mmCIF file of N, CA and C and ligand atoms in Angstrom:
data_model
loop_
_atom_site.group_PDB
_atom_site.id
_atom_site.type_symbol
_atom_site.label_atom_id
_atom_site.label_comp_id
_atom_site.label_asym_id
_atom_site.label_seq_id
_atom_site.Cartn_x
_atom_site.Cartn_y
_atom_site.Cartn_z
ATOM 1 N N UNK X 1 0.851 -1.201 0.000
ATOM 2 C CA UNK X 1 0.000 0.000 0.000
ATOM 3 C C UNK X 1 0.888 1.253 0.000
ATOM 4 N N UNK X 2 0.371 2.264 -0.580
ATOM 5 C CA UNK X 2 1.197 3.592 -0.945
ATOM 6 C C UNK X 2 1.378 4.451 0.375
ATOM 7 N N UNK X 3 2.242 4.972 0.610
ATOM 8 C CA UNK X 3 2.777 5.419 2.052
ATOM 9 C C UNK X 3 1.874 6.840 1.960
ATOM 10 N N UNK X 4 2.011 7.197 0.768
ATOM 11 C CA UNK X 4 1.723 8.929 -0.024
ATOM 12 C C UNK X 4 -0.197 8.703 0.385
ATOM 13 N N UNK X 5 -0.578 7.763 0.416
ATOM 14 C CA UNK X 5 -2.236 7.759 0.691
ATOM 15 C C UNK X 5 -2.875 8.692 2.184
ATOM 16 N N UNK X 6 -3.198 9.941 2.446
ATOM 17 C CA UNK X 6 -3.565 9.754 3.157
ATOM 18 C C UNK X 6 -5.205 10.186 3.600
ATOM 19 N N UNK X 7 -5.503 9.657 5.236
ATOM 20 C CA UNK X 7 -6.723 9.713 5.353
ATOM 21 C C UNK X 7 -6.783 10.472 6.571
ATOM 22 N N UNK X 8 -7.731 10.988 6.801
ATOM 23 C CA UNK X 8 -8.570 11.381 8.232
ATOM 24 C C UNK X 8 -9.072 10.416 8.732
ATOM 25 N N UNK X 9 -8.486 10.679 9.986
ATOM 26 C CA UNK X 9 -9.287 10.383 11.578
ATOM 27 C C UNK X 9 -9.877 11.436 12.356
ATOM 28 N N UNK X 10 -11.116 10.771 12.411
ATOM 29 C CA UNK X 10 -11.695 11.835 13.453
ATOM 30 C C UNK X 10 -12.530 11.254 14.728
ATOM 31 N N UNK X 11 -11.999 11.776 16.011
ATOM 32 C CA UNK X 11 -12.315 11.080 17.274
ATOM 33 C C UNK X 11 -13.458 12.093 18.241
ATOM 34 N N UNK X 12 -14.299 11.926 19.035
ATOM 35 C CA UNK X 12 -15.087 12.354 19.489
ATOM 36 C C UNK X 12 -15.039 12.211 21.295
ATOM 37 N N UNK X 13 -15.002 13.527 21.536
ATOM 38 C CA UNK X 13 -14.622 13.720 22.989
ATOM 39 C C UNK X 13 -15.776 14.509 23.784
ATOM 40 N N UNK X 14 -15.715 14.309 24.779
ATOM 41 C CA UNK X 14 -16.675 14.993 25.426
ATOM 42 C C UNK X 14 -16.371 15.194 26.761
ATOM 43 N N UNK X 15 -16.326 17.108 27.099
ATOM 44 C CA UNK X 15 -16.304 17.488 28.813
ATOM 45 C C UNK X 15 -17.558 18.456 29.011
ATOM 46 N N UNK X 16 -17.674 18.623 30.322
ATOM 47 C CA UNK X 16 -18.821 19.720 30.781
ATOM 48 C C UNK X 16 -18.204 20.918 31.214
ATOM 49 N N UNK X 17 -18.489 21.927 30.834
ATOM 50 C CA UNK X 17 -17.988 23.274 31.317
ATOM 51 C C UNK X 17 -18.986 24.477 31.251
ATOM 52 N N UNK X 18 -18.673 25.406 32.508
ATOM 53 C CA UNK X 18 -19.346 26.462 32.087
ATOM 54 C C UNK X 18 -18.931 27.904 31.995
ATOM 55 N N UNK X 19 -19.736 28.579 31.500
ATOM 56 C CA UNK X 19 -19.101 30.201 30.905
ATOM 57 C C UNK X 19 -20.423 30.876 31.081
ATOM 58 N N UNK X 20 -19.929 32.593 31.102
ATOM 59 C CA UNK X 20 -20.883 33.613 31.023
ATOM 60 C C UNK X 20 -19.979 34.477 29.865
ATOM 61 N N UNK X 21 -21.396 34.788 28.365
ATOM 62 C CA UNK X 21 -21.041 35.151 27.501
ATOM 63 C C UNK X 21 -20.926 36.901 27.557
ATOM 64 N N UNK X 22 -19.775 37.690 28.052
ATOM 65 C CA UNK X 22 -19.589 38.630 28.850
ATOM 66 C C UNK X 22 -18.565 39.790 28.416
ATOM 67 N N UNK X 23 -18.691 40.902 27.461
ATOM 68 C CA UNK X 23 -17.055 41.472 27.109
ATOM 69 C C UNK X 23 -17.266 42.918 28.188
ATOM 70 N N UNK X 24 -16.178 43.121 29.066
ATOM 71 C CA UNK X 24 -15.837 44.084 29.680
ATOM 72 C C UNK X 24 -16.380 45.142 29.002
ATOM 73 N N UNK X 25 -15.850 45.347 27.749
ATOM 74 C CA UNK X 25 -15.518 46.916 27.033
ATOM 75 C C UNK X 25 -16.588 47.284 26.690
ATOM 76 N N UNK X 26 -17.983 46.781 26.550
ATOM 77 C CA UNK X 26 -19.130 46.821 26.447
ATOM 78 C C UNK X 26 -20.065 47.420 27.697
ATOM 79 N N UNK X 27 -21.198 48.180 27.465
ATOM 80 C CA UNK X 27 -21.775 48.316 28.842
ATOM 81 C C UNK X 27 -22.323 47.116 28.848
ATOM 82 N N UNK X 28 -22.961 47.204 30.115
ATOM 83 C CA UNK X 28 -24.264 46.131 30.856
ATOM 84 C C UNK X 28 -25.193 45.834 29.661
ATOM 85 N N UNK X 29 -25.893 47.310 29.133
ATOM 86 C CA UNK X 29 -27.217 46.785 28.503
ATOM 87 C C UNK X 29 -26.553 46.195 27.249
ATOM 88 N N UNK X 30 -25.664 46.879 26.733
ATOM 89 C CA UNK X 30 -24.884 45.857 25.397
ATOM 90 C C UNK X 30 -24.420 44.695 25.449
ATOM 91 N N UNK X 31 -24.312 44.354 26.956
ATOM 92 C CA UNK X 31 -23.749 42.884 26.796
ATOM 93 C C UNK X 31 -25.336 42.455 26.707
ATOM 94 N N UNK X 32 -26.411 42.396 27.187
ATOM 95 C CA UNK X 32 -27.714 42.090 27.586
ATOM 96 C C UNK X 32 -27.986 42.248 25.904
ATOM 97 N N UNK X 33 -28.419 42.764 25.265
ATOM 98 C CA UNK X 33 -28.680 43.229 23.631
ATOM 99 C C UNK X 33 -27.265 42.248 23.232
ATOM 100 N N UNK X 34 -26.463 42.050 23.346
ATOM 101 C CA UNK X 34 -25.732 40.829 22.579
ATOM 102 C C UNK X 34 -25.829 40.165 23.095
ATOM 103 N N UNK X 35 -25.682 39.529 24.076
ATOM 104 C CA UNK X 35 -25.838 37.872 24.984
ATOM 105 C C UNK X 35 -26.780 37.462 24.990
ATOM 106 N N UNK X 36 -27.825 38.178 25.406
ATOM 107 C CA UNK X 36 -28.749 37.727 26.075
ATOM 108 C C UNK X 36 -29.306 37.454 27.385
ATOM 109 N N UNK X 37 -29.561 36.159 27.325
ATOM 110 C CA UNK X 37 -29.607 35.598 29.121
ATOM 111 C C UNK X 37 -28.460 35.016 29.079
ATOM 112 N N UNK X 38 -27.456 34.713 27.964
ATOM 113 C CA UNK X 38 -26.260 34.284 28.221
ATOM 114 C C UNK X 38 -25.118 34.463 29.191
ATOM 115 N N UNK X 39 -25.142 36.063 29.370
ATOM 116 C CA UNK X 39 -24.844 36.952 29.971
ATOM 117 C C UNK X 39 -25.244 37.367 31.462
ATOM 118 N N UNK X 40 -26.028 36.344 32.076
ATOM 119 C CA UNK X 40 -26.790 36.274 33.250
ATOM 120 C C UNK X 40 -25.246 36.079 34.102
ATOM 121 N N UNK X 41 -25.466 37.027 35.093
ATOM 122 C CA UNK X 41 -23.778 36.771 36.133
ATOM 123 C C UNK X 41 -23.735 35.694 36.629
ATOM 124 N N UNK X 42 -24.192 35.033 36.682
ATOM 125 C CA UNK X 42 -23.821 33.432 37.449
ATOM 126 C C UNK X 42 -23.412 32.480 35.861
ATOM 127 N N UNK X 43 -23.431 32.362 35.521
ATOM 128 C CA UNK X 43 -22.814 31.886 34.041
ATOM 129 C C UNK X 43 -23.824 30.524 33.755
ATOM 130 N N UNK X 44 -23.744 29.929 33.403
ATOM 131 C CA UNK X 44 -24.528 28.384 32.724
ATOM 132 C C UNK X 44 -23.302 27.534 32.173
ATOM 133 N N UNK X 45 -24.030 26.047 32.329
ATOM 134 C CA UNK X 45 -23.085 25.443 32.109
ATOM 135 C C UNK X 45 -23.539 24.842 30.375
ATOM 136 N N UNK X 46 -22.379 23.957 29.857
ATOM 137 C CA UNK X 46 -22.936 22.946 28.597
ATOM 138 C C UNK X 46 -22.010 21.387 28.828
ATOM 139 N N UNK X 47 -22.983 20.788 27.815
ATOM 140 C CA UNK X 47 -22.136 19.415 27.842
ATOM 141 C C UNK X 47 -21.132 19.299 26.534
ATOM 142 N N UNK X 48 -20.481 19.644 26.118
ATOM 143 C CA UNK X 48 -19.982 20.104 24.531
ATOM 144 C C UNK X 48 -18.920 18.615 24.353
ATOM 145 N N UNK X 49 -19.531 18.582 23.004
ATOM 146 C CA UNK X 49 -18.635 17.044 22.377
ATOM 147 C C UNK X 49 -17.386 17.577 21.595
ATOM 148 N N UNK X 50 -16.710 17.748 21.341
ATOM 149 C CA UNK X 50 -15.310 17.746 20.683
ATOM 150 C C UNK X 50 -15.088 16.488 19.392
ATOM 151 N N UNK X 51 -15.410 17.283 18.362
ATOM 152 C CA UNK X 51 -14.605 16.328 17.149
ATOM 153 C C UNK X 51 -13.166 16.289 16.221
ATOM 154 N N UNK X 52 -12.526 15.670 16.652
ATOM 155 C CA UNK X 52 -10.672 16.301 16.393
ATOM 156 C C UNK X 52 -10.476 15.197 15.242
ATOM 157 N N UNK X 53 -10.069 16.214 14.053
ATOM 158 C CA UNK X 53 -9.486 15.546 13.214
ATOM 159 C C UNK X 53 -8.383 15.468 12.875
ATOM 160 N N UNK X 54 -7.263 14.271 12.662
ATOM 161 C CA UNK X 54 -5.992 13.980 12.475
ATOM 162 C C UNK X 54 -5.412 13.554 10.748
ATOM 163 N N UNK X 55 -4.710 13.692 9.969
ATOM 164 C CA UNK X 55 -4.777 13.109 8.770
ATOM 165 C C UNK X 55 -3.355 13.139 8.479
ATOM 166 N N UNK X 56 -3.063 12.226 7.871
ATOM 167 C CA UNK X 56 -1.717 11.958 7.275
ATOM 168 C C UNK X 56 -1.901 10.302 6.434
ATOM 169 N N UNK X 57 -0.143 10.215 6.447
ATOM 170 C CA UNK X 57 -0.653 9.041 5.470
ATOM 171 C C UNK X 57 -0.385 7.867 6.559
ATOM 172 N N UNK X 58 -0.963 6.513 5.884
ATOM 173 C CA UNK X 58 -1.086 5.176 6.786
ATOM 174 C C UNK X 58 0.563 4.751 7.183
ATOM 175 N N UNK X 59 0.689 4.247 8.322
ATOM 176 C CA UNK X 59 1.742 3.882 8.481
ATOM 177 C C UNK X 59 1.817 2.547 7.737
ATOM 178 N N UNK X 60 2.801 1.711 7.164
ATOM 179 C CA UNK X 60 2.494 0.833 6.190
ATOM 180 C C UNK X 60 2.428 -0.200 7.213
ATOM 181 N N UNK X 61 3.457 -0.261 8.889
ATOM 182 C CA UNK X 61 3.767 -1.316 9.385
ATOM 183 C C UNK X 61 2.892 -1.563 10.207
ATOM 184 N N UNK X 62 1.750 -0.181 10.658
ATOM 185 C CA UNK X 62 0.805 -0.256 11.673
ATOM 186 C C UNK X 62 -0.746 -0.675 10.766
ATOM 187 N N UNK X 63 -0.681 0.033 9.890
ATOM 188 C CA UNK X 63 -1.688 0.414 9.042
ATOM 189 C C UNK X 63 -2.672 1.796 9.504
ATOM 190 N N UNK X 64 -1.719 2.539 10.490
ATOM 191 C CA UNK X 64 -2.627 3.692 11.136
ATOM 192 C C UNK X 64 -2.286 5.111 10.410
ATOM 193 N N UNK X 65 -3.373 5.692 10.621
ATOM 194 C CA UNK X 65 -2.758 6.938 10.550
ATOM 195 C C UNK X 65 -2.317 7.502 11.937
ATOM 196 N N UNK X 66 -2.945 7.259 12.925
ATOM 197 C CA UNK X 66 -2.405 7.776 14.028
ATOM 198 C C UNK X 66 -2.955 7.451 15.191
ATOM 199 N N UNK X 67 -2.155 6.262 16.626
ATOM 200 C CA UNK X 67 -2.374 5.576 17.156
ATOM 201 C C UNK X 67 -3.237 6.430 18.851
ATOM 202 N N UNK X 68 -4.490 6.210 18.612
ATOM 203 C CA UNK X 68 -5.652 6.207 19.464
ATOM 204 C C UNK X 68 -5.162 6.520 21.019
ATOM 205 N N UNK X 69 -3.542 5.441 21.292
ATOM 206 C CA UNK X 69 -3.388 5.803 22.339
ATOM 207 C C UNK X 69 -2.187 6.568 22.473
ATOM 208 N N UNK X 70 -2.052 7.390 21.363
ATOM 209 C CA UNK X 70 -1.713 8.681 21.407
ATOM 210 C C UNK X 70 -1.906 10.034 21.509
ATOM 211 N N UNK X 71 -3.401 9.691 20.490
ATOM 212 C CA UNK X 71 -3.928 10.822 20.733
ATOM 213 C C UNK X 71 -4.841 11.222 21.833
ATOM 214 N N UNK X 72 -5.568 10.080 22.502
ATOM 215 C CA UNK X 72 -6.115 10.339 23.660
ATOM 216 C C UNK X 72 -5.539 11.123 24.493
ATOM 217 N N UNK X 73 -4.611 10.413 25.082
ATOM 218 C CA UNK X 73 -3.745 11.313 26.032
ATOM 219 C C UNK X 73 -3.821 12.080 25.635
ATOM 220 N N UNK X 74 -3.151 12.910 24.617
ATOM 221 C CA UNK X 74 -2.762 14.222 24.316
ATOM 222 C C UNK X 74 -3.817 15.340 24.446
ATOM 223 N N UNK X 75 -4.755 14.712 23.807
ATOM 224 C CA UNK X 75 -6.683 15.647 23.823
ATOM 225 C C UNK X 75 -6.515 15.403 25.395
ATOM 226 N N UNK X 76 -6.785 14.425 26.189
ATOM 227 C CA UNK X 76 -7.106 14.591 27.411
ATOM 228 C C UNK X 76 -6.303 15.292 28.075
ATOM 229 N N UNK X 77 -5.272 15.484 28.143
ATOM 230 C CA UNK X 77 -4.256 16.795 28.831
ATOM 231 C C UNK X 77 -4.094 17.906 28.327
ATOM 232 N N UNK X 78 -4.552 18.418 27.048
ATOM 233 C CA UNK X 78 -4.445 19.550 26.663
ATOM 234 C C UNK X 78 -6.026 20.124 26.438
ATOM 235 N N UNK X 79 -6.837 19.313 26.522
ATOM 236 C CA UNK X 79 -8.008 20.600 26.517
ATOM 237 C C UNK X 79 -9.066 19.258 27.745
ATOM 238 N N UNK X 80 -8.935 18.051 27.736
ATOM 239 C CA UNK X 80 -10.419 17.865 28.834
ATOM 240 C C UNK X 80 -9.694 18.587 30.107
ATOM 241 N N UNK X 81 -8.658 17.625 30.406
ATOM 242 C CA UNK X 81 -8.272 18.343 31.609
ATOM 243 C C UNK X 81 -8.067 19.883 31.963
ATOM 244 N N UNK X 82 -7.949 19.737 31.045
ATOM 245 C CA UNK X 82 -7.908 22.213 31.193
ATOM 246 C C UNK X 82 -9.163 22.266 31.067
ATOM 247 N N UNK X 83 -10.130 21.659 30.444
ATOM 248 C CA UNK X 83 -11.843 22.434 30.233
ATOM 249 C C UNK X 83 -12.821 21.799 31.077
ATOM 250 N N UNK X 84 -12.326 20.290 31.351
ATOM 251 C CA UNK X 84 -13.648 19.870 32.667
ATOM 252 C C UNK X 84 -14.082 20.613 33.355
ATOM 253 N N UNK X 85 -15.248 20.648 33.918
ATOM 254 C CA UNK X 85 -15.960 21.065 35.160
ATOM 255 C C UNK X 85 -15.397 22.321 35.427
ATOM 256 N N UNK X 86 -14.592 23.069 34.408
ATOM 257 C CA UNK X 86 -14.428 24.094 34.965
ATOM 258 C C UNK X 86 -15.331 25.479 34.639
ATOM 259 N N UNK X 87 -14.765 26.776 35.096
ATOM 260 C CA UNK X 87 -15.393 28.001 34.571
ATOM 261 C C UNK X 87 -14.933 28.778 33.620
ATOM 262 N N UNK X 88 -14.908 28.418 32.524
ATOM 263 C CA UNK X 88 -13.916 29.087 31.469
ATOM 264 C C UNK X 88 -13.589 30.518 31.743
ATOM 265 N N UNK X 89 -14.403 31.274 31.825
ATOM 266 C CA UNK X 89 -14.257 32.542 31.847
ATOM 267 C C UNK X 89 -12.901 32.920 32.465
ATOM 268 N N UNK X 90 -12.828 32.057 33.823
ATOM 269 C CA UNK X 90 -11.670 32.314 35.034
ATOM 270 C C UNK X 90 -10.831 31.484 35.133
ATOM 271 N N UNK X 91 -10.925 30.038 34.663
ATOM 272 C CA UNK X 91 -10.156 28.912 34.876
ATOM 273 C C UNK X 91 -8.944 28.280 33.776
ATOM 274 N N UNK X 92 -9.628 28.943 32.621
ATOM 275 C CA UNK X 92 -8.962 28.921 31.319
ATOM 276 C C UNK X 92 -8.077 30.368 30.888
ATOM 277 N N UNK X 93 -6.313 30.469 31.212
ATOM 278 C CA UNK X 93 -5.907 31.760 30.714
ATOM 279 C C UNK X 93 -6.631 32.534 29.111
ATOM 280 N N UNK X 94 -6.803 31.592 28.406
ATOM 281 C CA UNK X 94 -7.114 32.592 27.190
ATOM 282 C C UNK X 94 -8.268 33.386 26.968
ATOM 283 N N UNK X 95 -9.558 32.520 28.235
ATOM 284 C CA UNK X 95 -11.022 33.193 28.216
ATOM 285 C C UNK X 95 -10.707 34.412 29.307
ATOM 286 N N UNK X 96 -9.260 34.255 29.882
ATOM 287 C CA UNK X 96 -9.352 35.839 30.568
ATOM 288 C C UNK X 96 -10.072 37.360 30.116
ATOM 289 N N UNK X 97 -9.446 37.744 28.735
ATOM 290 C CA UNK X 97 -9.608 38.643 27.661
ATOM 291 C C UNK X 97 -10.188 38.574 26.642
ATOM 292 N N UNK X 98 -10.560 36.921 26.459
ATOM 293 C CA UNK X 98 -11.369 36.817 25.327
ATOM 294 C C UNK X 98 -12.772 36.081 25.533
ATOM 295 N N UNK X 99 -13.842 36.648 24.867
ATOM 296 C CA UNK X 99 -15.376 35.823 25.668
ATOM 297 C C UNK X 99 -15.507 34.240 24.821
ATOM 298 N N UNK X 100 -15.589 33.699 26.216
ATOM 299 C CA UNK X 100 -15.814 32.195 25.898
ATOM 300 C C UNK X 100 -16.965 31.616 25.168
ATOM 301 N N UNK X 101 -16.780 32.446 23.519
ATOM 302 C CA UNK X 101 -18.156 31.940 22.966
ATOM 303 C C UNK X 101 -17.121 30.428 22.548
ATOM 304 N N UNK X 102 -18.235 29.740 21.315
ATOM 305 C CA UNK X 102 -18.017 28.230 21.134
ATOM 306 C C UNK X 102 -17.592 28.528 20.226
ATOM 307 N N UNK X 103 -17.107 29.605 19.289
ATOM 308 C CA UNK X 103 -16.303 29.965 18.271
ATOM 309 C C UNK X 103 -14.782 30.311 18.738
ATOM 310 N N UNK X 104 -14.806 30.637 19.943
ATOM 311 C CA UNK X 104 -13.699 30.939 20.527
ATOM 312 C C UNK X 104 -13.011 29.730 21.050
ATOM 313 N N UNK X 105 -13.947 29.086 21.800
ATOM 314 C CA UNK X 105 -13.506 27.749 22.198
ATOM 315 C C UNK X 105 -12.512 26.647 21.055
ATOM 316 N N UNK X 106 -13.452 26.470 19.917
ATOM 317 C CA UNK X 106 -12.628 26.459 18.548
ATOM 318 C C UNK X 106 -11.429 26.367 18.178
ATOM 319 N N UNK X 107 -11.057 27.454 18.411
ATOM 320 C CA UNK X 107 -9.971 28.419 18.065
ATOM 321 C C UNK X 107 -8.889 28.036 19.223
ATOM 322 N N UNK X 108 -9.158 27.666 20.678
ATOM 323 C CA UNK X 108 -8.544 27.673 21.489
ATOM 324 C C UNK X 108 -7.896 26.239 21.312
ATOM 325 N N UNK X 109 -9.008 25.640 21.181
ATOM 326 C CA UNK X 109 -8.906 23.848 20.999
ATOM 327 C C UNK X 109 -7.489 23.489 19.601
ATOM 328 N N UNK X 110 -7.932 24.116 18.846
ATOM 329 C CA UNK X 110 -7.338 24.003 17.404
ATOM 330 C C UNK X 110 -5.632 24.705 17.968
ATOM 331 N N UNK X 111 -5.435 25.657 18.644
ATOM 332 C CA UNK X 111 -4.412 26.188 18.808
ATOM 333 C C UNK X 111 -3.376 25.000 19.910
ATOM 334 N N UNK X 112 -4.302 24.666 20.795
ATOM 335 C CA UNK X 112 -4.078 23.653 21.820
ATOM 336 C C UNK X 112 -3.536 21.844 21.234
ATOM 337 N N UNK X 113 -4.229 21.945 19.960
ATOM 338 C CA UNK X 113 -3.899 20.488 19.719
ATOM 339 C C UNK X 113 -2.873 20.629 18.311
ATOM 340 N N UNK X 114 -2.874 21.620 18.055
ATOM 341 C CA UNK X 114 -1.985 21.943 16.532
ATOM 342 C C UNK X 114 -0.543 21.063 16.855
ATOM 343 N N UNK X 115 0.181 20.728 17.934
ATOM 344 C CA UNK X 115 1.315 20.709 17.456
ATOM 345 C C UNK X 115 1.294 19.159 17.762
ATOM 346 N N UNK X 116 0.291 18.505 18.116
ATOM 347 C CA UNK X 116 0.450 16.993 18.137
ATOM 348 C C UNK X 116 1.078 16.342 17.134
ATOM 349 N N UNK X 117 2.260 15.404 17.719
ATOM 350 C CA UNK X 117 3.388 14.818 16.989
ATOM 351 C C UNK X 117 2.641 14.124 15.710
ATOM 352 N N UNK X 118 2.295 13.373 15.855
ATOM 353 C CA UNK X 118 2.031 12.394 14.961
ATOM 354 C C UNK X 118 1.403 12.142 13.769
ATOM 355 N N UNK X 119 0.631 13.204 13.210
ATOM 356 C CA UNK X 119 -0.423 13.493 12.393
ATOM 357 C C UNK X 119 -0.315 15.139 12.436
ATOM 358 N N UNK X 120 -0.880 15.337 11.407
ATOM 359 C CA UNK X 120 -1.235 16.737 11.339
ATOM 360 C C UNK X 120 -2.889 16.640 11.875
ATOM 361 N N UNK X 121 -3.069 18.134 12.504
ATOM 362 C CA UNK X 121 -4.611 18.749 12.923
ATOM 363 C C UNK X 121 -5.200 19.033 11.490
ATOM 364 N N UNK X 122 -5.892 18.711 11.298
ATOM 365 C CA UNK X 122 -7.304 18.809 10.254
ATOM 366 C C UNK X 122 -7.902 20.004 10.425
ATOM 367 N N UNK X 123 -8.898 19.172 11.860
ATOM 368 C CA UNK X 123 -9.975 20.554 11.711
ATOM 369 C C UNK X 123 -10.543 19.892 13.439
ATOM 370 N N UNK X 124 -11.252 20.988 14.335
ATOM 371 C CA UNK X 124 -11.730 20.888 15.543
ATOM 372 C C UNK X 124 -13.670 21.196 14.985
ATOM 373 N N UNK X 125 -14.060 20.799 15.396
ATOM 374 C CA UNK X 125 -15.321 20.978 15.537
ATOM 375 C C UNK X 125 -16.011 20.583 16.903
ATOM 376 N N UNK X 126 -16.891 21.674 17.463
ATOM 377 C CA UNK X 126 -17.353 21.532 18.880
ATOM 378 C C UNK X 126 -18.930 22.097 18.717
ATOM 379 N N UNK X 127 -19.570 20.654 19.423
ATOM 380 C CA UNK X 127 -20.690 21.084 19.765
ATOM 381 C C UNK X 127 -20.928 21.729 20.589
ATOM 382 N N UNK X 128 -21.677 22.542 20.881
ATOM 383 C CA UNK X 128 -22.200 23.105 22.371
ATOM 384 C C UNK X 128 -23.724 22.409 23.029
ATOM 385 N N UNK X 129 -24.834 22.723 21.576
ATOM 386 C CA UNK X 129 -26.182 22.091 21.781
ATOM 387 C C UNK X 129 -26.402 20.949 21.196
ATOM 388 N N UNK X 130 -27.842 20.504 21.102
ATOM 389 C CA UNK X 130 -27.780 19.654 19.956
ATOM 390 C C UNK X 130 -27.914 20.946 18.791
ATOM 391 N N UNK X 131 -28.638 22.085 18.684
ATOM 392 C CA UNK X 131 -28.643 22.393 18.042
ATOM 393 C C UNK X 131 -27.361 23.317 17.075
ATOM 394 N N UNK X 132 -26.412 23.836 17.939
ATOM 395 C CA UNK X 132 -25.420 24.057 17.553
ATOM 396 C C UNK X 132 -23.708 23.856 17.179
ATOM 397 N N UNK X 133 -23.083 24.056 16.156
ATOM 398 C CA UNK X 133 -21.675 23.031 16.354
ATOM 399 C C UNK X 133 -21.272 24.237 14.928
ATOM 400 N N UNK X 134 -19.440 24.608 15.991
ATOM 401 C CA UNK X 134 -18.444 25.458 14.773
ATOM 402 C C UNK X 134 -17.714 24.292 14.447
ATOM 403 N N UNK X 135 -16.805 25.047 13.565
ATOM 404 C CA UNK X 135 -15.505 24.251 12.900
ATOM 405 C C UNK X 135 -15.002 25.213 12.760
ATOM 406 N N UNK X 136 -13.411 24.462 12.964
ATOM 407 C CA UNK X 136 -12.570 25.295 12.537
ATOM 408 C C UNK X 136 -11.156 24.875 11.872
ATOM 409 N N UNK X 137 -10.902 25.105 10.723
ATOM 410 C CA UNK X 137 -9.926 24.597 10.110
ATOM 411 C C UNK X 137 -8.941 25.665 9.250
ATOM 412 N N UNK X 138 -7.535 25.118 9.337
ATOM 413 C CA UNK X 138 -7.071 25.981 8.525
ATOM 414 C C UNK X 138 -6.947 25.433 7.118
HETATM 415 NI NI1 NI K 201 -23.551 29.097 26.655
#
């Protein structure tokens, strides 16, 4: 089989966290007129699934593109364990300054898993609802 073939993997993760959708530089009623009840000071939580995609070519001797118990770990120490049960807003350095929408989250995830050895990052996609889910790829 051709080494040059390659494919995507994509694995599905899931933590609970919560946030209040909140920008300083804004007044009160503007965050309220953009948030919503999002914006309620006690924050809300979600159950958000994580879809991480990996792609390169098959290893010829494994037949993988990239071994499961590699990448687990790596997702689980670089974003469950930083995003469980926590409060993004305060618990996560990057939601310090920046509002923890699920577009942001994205962005954080994708920056967080970019340099995994073994495969190149694809693309992050995160649910928040059932009804909602970004992507983000370069
Ligand atoms: Ni929310």
């Amino acid at each position: 089989m051709s080494g040059s073939l390659r494919i995507s993997l994509t694995r599905r993760y899931r933590f609970a966290a919560s946030h209040r959708l909140y920008n300083a530089r804004f007044s009160e009623e503007e965050n309220r007129r953009l948030y919503g009840k999002c914006c309620n000071p006690r924050g809300h939580g979600h159950n958000y699934t994580v879809e991480v995609t990996v792609c390169g070519p098959v290893d010829p001797a494994t037949g993988m593109v990239a071994n499961l118990g590699d990448l687990d770990p790596f997702v689980g120490r670089e974003v469950i364990e930083a995003f469980d049960y926590k409060y993004l807003n305060e618990e996560v350095p990057a939601f310090r300054d920046r509002v923890p929408t699920t577009e942001n989250l994205c962005r954080e995830i994708y920056r967080r898993l970019k340099s995994f050895p073994a495969a190149t990052l694809e693309r992050i996609r995160v649910e928040e609802t059932g009804q909602n889910s970004f992507e983000f790829a370069e």
